XYZ file of C-alpha atoms in Angstrom:
512
model
C -0.022 -0.013 -0.055
C 1.342 3.451 -0.907
C 0.803 6.124 1.679
C 1.817 9.768 1.907
C 3.958 11.078 4.665
C 3.166 14.414 6.221
C 5.401 16.489 8.479
C 2.516 17.705 10.604
C -1.158 16.821 11.106
C -3.189 15.725 8.240
C -5.779 18.299 9.315
C -4.535 20.950 6.901
C -6.106 20.073 3.471
C -2.773 19.553 1.763
C -3.193 15.857 1.443
C -5.952 16.397 -1.196
C -3.375 18.096 -3.560
C -0.360 15.897 -2.685
C 1.729 18.956 -1.580
C 4.381 18.701 1.128
C 4.850 21.285 3.938
C 7.353 23.915 2.840
C 6.148 27.258 4.369
C 6.330 28.479 8.009
C 3.172 27.493 9.903
C 3.071 30.179 12.524
C -0.039 32.345 11.902
C -2.588 32.414 14.730
C -6.278 33.234 14.970
C -5.903 37.052 15.100
C -3.220 37.160 12.413
C -5.538 35.081 10.084
C -8.365 37.496 10.738
C -6.074 40.449 10.331
C -5.047 39.232 6.795
C -8.602 39.259 5.581
C -9.461 42.654 7.190
C -6.256 44.400 5.976
C -6.911 43.324 2.405
C -10.526 44.727 2.540
C -9.128 47.596 4.497
C -11.963 49.607 5.920
C -10.055 52.882 6.113
C -8.331 52.468 2.685
C -11.377 51.557 0.578
C -14.009 53.833 2.303
C -11.687 56.888 2.255
C -10.359 56.341 -1.202
C -13.689 55.799 -2.983
C -16.388 57.671 -0.940
C -16.005 60.854 -3.144
C -16.848 58.774 -6.252
C -19.961 57.292 -4.813
C -21.211 60.398 -3.208
C -20.343 62.574 -6.267
C -22.230 60.189 -8.535
C -25.449 59.455 -6.694
C -25.439 61.523 -3.442
C -26.112 60.251 0.093
C -28.490 57.485 -1.061
C -25.590 55.780 -2.798
C -24.907 54.189 0.663
C -27.710 51.708 0.149
C -25.284 49.985 -2.175
C -23.094 49.167 0.962
C -25.578 46.669 2.479
C -26.477 45.454 -1.031
C -22.851 44.533 -1.748
C -22.499 43.081 1.648
C -25.305 40.577 1.184
C -23.835 39.510 -2.189
C -20.363 39.220 -0.910
C -21.412 37.444 2.186
C -22.937 34.726 -0.020
C -19.580 34.450 -1.700
C -17.817 34.435 1.659
C -19.936 31.618 3.006
C -19.107 29.429 -0.009
C -15.440 30.303 0.584
C -15.761 29.289 4.162
C -16.803 25.910 3.210
C -13.893 25.561 0.873
C -11.418 27.047 3.486
C -12.681 24.266 5.818
C -11.862 21.659 3.212
C -8.854 23.185 1.300
C -7.011 25.881 3.354
C -3.983 26.057 0.980
C -1.981 28.790 -0.648
C -3.472 30.484 -3.743
C -6.924 29.634 -2.522
C -9.071 30.688 -5.468
C -6.669 28.929 -7.878
C -6.681 25.648 -6.056
C -10.369 25.704 -5.281
C -11.477 26.259 -8.882
C -9.008 23.537 -9.942
C -10.487 21.151 -7.492
C -14.137 21.986 -8.312
C -13.922 22.574 -11.995
C -11.058 21.572 -14.216
C -7.466 22.364 -14.971
C -8.169 25.008 -17.444
C -10.771 26.690 -15.174
C -8.358 26.595 -12.269
C -5.518 28.108 -14.418
C -7.757 30.800 -15.862
C -9.014 31.900 -12.427
C -5.454 31.913 -11.118
C -4.247 33.854 -14.037
C -7.022 36.524 -13.723
C -6.548 36.792 -10.016
C -2.723 37.027 -10.215
C -2.723 39.811 -12.800
C -5.470 41.579 -10.961
C -3.564 41.303 -7.650
C -0.527 43.048 -9.194
C -2.519 45.875 -10.480
C -4.482 46.180 -7.252
C -1.165 46.655 -5.353
C -0.233 49.464 -7.656
C -3.717 51.046 -7.120
C -3.667 50.733 -3.283
C -0.299 52.383 -2.838
C -1.531 55.460 -4.748
C -3.856 56.150 -1.757
C -0.766 57.557 -0.004
C -0.884 60.588 -2.165
C -4.442 61.336 -0.865
C -3.272 61.357 2.709
C 0.560 62.007 3.283
C 0.645 65.592 1.674
C -2.275 66.420 3.926
C -0.294 65.497 6.987
C 2.845 67.399 5.864
C 3.674 69.295 2.746
C 7.167 67.770 2.797
C 5.557 64.616 1.518
C 4.988 66.416 -1.794
C 8.465 65.489 -3.130
C 7.794 66.420 -6.693
C 6.936 70.073 -7.280
C 4.349 71.905 -5.110
C 1.344 70.027 -6.362
C 0.341 72.761 -8.772
C 2.149 71.489 -11.862
C 0.428 69.402 -14.477
C 2.127 66.168 -13.503
C 3.202 67.001 -9.925
C 0.235 65.146 -8.253
C 0.520 61.881 -10.356
C 4.363 61.744 -10.409
C 4.525 62.163 -6.568
C 2.020 59.410 -6.179
C 4.236 57.146 -8.175
C 7.251 58.073 -5.975
C 5.393 57.452 -2.703
C 3.775 54.303 -4.054
C 7.199 52.941 -5.193
C 8.579 53.545 -1.721
C 5.691 51.604 -0.197
C 6.182 48.708 -2.601
C 9.869 48.550 -1.674
C 8.754 48.249 1.887
C 6.236 45.566 1.344
C 8.676 43.585 -0.835
C 11.349 43.683 1.971
C 8.889 42.605 4.639
C 7.466 39.692 2.535
C 10.935 38.505 1.653
C 12.002 38.533 5.281
C 9.312 35.955 6.307
C 5.636 35.463 7.220
C 6.295 36.049 10.954
C 7.473 39.607 10.460
C 4.668 40.259 7.904
C 1.888 38.847 10.276
C 3.342 40.896 13.233
C 3.265 44.179 11.331
C -0.086 43.363 9.662
C -1.682 42.445 13.025
C -0.383 45.598 14.728
C -1.565 47.643 11.820
C -4.991 46.154 11.765
C -5.343 46.640 15.549
C -4.638 50.373 15.103
C -6.958 50.556 12.088
C -9.924 48.952 13.848
C -9.503 51.086 16.919
C -9.223 54.275 14.755
C -12.212 53.208 12.557
C -14.463 52.744 15.591
C -13.432 56.075 17.110
C -13.901 57.878 13.830
C -17.355 56.485 13.557
C -18.235 57.371 17.187
C -16.918 60.935 16.841
C -18.768 61.468 13.521
C -21.891 60.125 15.197
C -21.462 62.574 18.062
C -21.386 65.514 15.655
C -24.304 64.649 13.386
C -26.209 67.629 11.992
C -29.035 65.920 10.179
C -31.101 62.758 10.497
C -31.199 59.517 8.475
C -33.995 60.957 6.229
C -31.061 62.270 4.097
C -30.613 58.672 2.728
C -34.241 58.537 1.454
C -34.011 61.263 -1.195
C -32.242 61.440 -4.553
C -31.371 65.107 -3.898
C -31.659 65.648 -7.574
C -28.951 63.248 -8.619
C -29.589 61.337 -11.854
C -32.260 63.893 -13.031
C -32.090 64.288 -16.800
C -29.626 61.459 -17.189
C -30.098 58.200 -19.046
C -31.501 55.666 -16.564
C -32.448 58.310 -14.142
C -31.376 57.769 -10.525
C -31.196 53.984 -10.975
C -28.421 54.627 -13.602
C -26.592 56.945 -11.273
C -26.982 54.468 -8.371
C -25.576 51.488 -10.314
C -22.523 53.512 -11.272
C -22.062 54.782 -7.658
C -22.388 51.170 -6.362
C -18.963 50.543 -7.800
C -17.476 52.452 -4.870
C -18.880 49.796 -2.523
C -18.087 46.889 -4.860
C -14.467 48.038 -5.087
C -14.080 47.716 -1.250
C -15.606 44.516 0.035
C -13.409 41.720 -1.501
C -10.167 40.014 -0.677
C -11.498 38.121 2.376
C -10.119 34.882 0.842
C -6.634 36.023 1.874
C -7.224 34.418 5.196
C -7.433 31.004 3.534
C -4.681 31.872 0.988
C -2.386 31.910 4.041
C -3.808 28.596 5.187
C -0.531 26.691 4.810
C 1.094 29.093 7.255
C -1.891 29.020 9.772
C -2.219 26.888 12.843
C -5.355 24.594 12.651
C -6.288 26.173 9.237
C -9.432 24.210 8.632
C -11.026 25.713 11.733
C -9.267 29.041 11.846
C -9.624 30.229 8.194
C -13.413 29.957 7.865
C -13.960 32.038 11.008
C -11.391 34.543 9.844
C -13.217 35.042 6.638
C -16.556 35.628 8.217
C -15.174 37.906 10.888
C -13.323 39.983 8.304
C -16.505 40.546 6.199
C -18.669 41.294 9.128
C -16.155 43.716 10.712
C -15.607 45.508 7.399
C -19.382 45.940 6.847
C -20.396 47.073 10.307
C -17.391 49.511 11.038
C -17.090 50.784 7.400
C -20.864 51.345 7.035
C -20.959 53.296 10.351
C -18.159 55.616 9.164
C -19.999 56.245 5.830
C -23.396 56.846 7.354
C -22.273 59.068 10.106
C -19.906 60.970 7.851
C -22.902 61.997 5.672
C -24.939 62.916 8.773
C -22.059 64.990 10.213
C -20.924 66.777 7.114
C -21.385 70.561 7.694
C -22.626 71.132 3.974
C -23.565 68.320 1.635
C -23.686 70.842 -1.160
C -19.983 71.436 -0.815
C -18.461 70.274 -4.123
C -15.321 69.170 -2.324
C -17.214 66.193 -0.812
C -17.700 64.714 -4.327
C -14.113 65.601 -5.390
C -11.065 63.330 -5.331
C -9.176 66.152 -3.537
C -11.758 66.215 -0.770
C -14.042 63.279 -0.094
C -14.272 61.540 3.252
C -10.952 62.975 4.422
C -12.389 66.477 3.839
C -15.386 65.754 6.138
C -13.199 64.214 8.878
C -10.923 67.380 8.778
C -13.971 69.635 8.921
C -15.664 67.833 11.832
C -12.641 66.974 13.983
C -10.511 69.624 15.542
C -6.922 69.883 14.124
C -4.740 67.592 16.125
C -7.437 64.794 16.291
C -7.977 65.004 12.552
C -4.280 64.646 11.965
C -4.078 61.635 14.217
C -6.772 59.905 12.288
C -5.186 60.682 9.055
C -2.028 58.958 10.328
C -4.168 55.928 11.116
C -5.496 56.011 7.449
C -1.764 55.887 6.302
C -1.318 52.871 8.565
C -4.335 51.230 7.040
C -3.020 51.839 3.547
C 0.310 50.316 4.543
C -1.160 47.086 5.898
C -3.536 46.901 2.991
C -0.612 47.151 0.605
C 1.193 44.490 2.613
C -1.726 42.128 2.608
C -2.297 42.487 -1.228
C 1.364 41.860 -1.893
C 1.395 38.867 0.388
C -1.763 37.384 -1.241
C -0.220 37.829 -4.747
C 2.955 36.126 -3.639
C 0.962 33.090 -2.229
C -0.974 32.809 -5.486
C 2.188 33.019 -7.549
C 3.767 30.359 -5.372
C 0.669 28.059 -5.593
C 0.570 28.265 -9.469
C 4.416 27.881 -9.735
C 4.304 24.848 -7.499
C 2.121 23.249 -10.146
C 4.385 24.429 -12.903
C 1.457 26.516 -14.076
C 3.635 29.628 -14.727
C 6.820 30.253 -16.738
C 9.996 29.584 -14.656
C 7.796 27.617 -12.221
C 10.795 25.932 -10.395
C 12.370 29.380 -9.595
C 9.123 31.095 -8.623
C 8.133 28.171 -6.313
C 11.479 28.102 -4.580
C 11.238 28.722 -0.773
C 14.076 30.369 0.984
C 15.507 27.754 3.536
C 15.953 30.309 6.254
C 12.875 32.671 6.026
C 10.574 29.860 4.563
C 9.006 32.266 2.246
C 9.022 32.583 -1.663
C 11.473 35.387 -2.131
C 11.618 35.556 -5.971
C 7.770 36.105 -6.274
C 8.012 38.854 -3.694
C 10.563 40.809 -5.738
C 9.079 40.141 -9.098
C 5.572 41.262 -8.075
C 7.122 44.398 -6.471
C 8.979 45.228 -9.624
C 5.867 44.634 -11.871
C 3.652 46.716 -9.602
C 6.125 49.597 -9.586
C 6.454 49.441 -13.406
C 2.629 49.599 -13.639
C 2.600 52.668 -11.486
C 4.508 54.608 -14.145
C 1.416 54.459 -16.351
C -0.244 56.846 -13.865
C 2.089 59.696 -14.703
C 1.057 60.491 -18.183
C -2.103 58.406 -18.607
C -4.012 58.522 -15.342
C -7.301 57.640 -17.158
C -5.815 54.425 -18.552
C -4.550 53.559 -15.051
C -8.035 54.127 -13.609
C -9.396 51.800 -16.301
C -6.824 49.119 -15.407
C -7.530 49.259 -11.719
C -11.265 49.039 -12.315
C -10.693 46.066 -14.631
C -8.590 44.460 -11.947
C -11.616 44.341 -9.652
C -13.791 42.877 -12.434
C -11.128 40.100 -12.937
C -11.291 39.298 -9.257
C -15.120 38.969 -9.371
C -14.634 36.677 -12.436
C -12.143 34.603 -10.570
C -14.554 34.250 -7.671
C -17.269 33.207 -10.163
C -14.930 30.479 -11.336
C -15.100 29.110 -7.866
C -18.778 29.608 -7.022
C -20.033 28.450 -10.373
C -18.295 25.054 -10.431
C -19.162 24.712 -6.756
C -22.827 25.140 -7.520
C -22.631 22.512 -10.238
C -20.985 20.006 -7.764
C -23.760 20.822 -5.239
C -26.521 20.112 -7.854
C -24.837 16.911 -8.595
C -24.752 15.882 -5.017
C -20.965 15.991 -4.782
C -20.708 18.960 -2.377
C -20.290 19.512 0.535
C -17.825 16.705 1.368
C -19.050 14.424 4.251
C -15.874 15.047 6.344
C -16.904 18.665 6.927
C -19.892 17.869 9.071
C -18.315 14.688 10.446
C -15.179 16.541 11.533
C -17.081 19.490 13.059
C -15.796 21.858 10.311
C -17.847 24.695 8.888
C -20.731 23.609 6.552
C -23.807 25.560 5.450
C -25.933 22.435 5.502
C -29.316 22.710 3.794
C -28.861 26.477 3.274
C -25.850 25.809 1.078
C -27.768 25.542 -2.257
C -29.630 28.778 -1.788
C -26.496 30.649 -0.722
C -24.476 29.211 -3.534
C -27.264 30.315 -6.064
C -27.227 33.788 -4.580
C -23.391 33.864 -4.819
C -23.409 32.957 -8.498
C -26.249 35.363 -9.551
C -24.606 38.057 -7.494
C -21.185 37.546 -9.125
C -22.681 37.667 -12.649
C -24.704 40.699 -11.968
C -21.887 42.580 -10.265
C -19.430 41.657 -13.054
C -21.767 42.982 -15.661
C -22.413 46.118 -13.692
C -18.615 46.730 -13.210
C -17.880 45.995 -16.877
C -20.770 47.952 -18.374
C -19.183 50.483 -20.931
C -19.738 53.873 -19.328
C -17.836 57.019 -20.290
C -18.402 58.361 -16.789
C -16.277 55.530 -15.311
C -13.944 54.579 -18.149
C -13.759 57.659 -20.211
C -12.896 57.772 -23.929
C -11.814 56.758 -26.610
C -13.813 53.585 -27.212
C -11.123 51.148 -26.138
C -11.226 52.715 -22.710
C -15.103 52.848 -22.636
C -15.170 49.152 -23.559
C -11.981 48.570 -21.528
C -13.447 45.727 -19.481
C -13.904 43.613 -22.603
C -10.861 44.878 -24.472
C -8.189 44.659 -21.747
C -9.561 41.552 -19.909
C -9.811 39.834 -23.392
C -6.198 40.753 -24.011
C -4.899 39.775 -20.623
C -6.775 36.444 -20.648
C -5.986 35.789 -24.373
C -2.187 36.287 -23.728
C -2.302 33.932 -20.757
C -4.257 31.257 -22.675
C -1.872 31.604 -25.561
C 1.001 30.424 -23.219
C -1.278 27.766 -21.628
C -2.140 26.105 -24.857
C 1.296 26.545 -26.359
C 3.265 25.150 -23.425
C 1.478 25.127 -20.041
C -0.983 22.440 -20.551
C 1.730 20.069 -21.506
C 3.880 20.649 -18.475
C 1.468 21.432 -15.660
C 1.790 19.174 -12.707
C 3.073 19.243 -9.119
C 6.863 19.880 -9.092
C 8.835 17.082 -7.616
C 10.346 19.431 -5.095
C 6.926 20.221 -3.700
C 5.410 16.821 -3.942
C 4.574 14.936 -0.753
C 6.912 12.071 -0.041
C 5.637 8.573 -0.970
C 6.782 5.440 0.643
C 5.942 1.745 0.866
C 4.107 0.793 4.043
C 5.112 -2.529 5.625
C 1.505 -3.547 6.115
C -1.910 -3.117 4.374
C -4.125 -0.325 5.610
């Protein structure tokens, strides 16, 4: 009888893929939760995108926040079952591979990987929205009045942040999780205090959310059209919760820890982030102030108006901390996905990309490569900020599509009676039970609907010319097409677990 040897407990999901332990399993419960929260990043996403939602549809755009939450919660619940069964690196890639087929798994992994690299570039740009507000000295390029001062300085600050996240990730998961956990703790405390202070300074009641305030009037589609566009601001925030499972190979008791971390990350982000958004609108001195709907104002502008000087400055510092740990989490997730695909020889130079440093027990080459690529993508922002905006928007769509490549095959398995696995309930792991089918259907319908809404060709979002307006189809088609070209030409012939990462196999002396 041939059996597989494992260095630790079989209760880690790796036996289903035939992988051996090679990463540092040291992440605890809070660090796992922090990984999901920092990727979603309450303070980064809400402060970076509030101006877009408010400027497009006014206060009532906030109804998109609970709408997005319900849809993403359905996806998260599906992911929780998968995390309870397969808490392995590159979660979405391995899940879609296990539920669907090799081509589905590879396609989801490729979309998720390219999207993650672009997302890292987009997140670090948020530093430009906050650091020069704290101190003019952070405007390293010009004084901010030049044509390219703002964009160029954003690239410089972003590149410095990418160098930092690259170094931390290269030095090992223990340092990463320590910094990430400390940053998330600060972010959560700050977010709660911001919500409380805003609530204590409200100047209008909740009726403000039950009026269109004239938004959408005279436009195609009326207020509904404006609301659908504004909902992108919420859809761009509430994702990335699968990071907790992508770090599963480095988490203690991952089949029990990762599902709980996913749920807690989604709930915390919804409740705290929603409170900040609601009370900010209720506390804003003047909702007709054009700065609220401007990228130079937004939520930061409201906070600065409501809070007295030193306190507002402290909270802006906390936002910078949030951007830092968000950047770190996105970089970390991209590294684990690269490692997971390379371990299957599903990327060019797979052996080198999957190599784990013997001392730090982390994939160093992917950390550096992703950092370099993200910094190069940043350069586009200098002369073509609109194209960069299109690319970052498309990155979110690709992530939603990658999620669909998990929930879709999962629904098929469920309808065929092949999901959930019996060992989930038997082992006391998370399972949705009889609610699974309904939740899974909601997750798939939601994913399709949101992907279409995000991709819909709108000049207000993607601008002109036509290849930007239709950018979701043009650029995603090009990215997926380029990847599939490599897959069909070479990848499909060589994909398979590298010998250096395959679990050891030995002959047992007796039958089992």
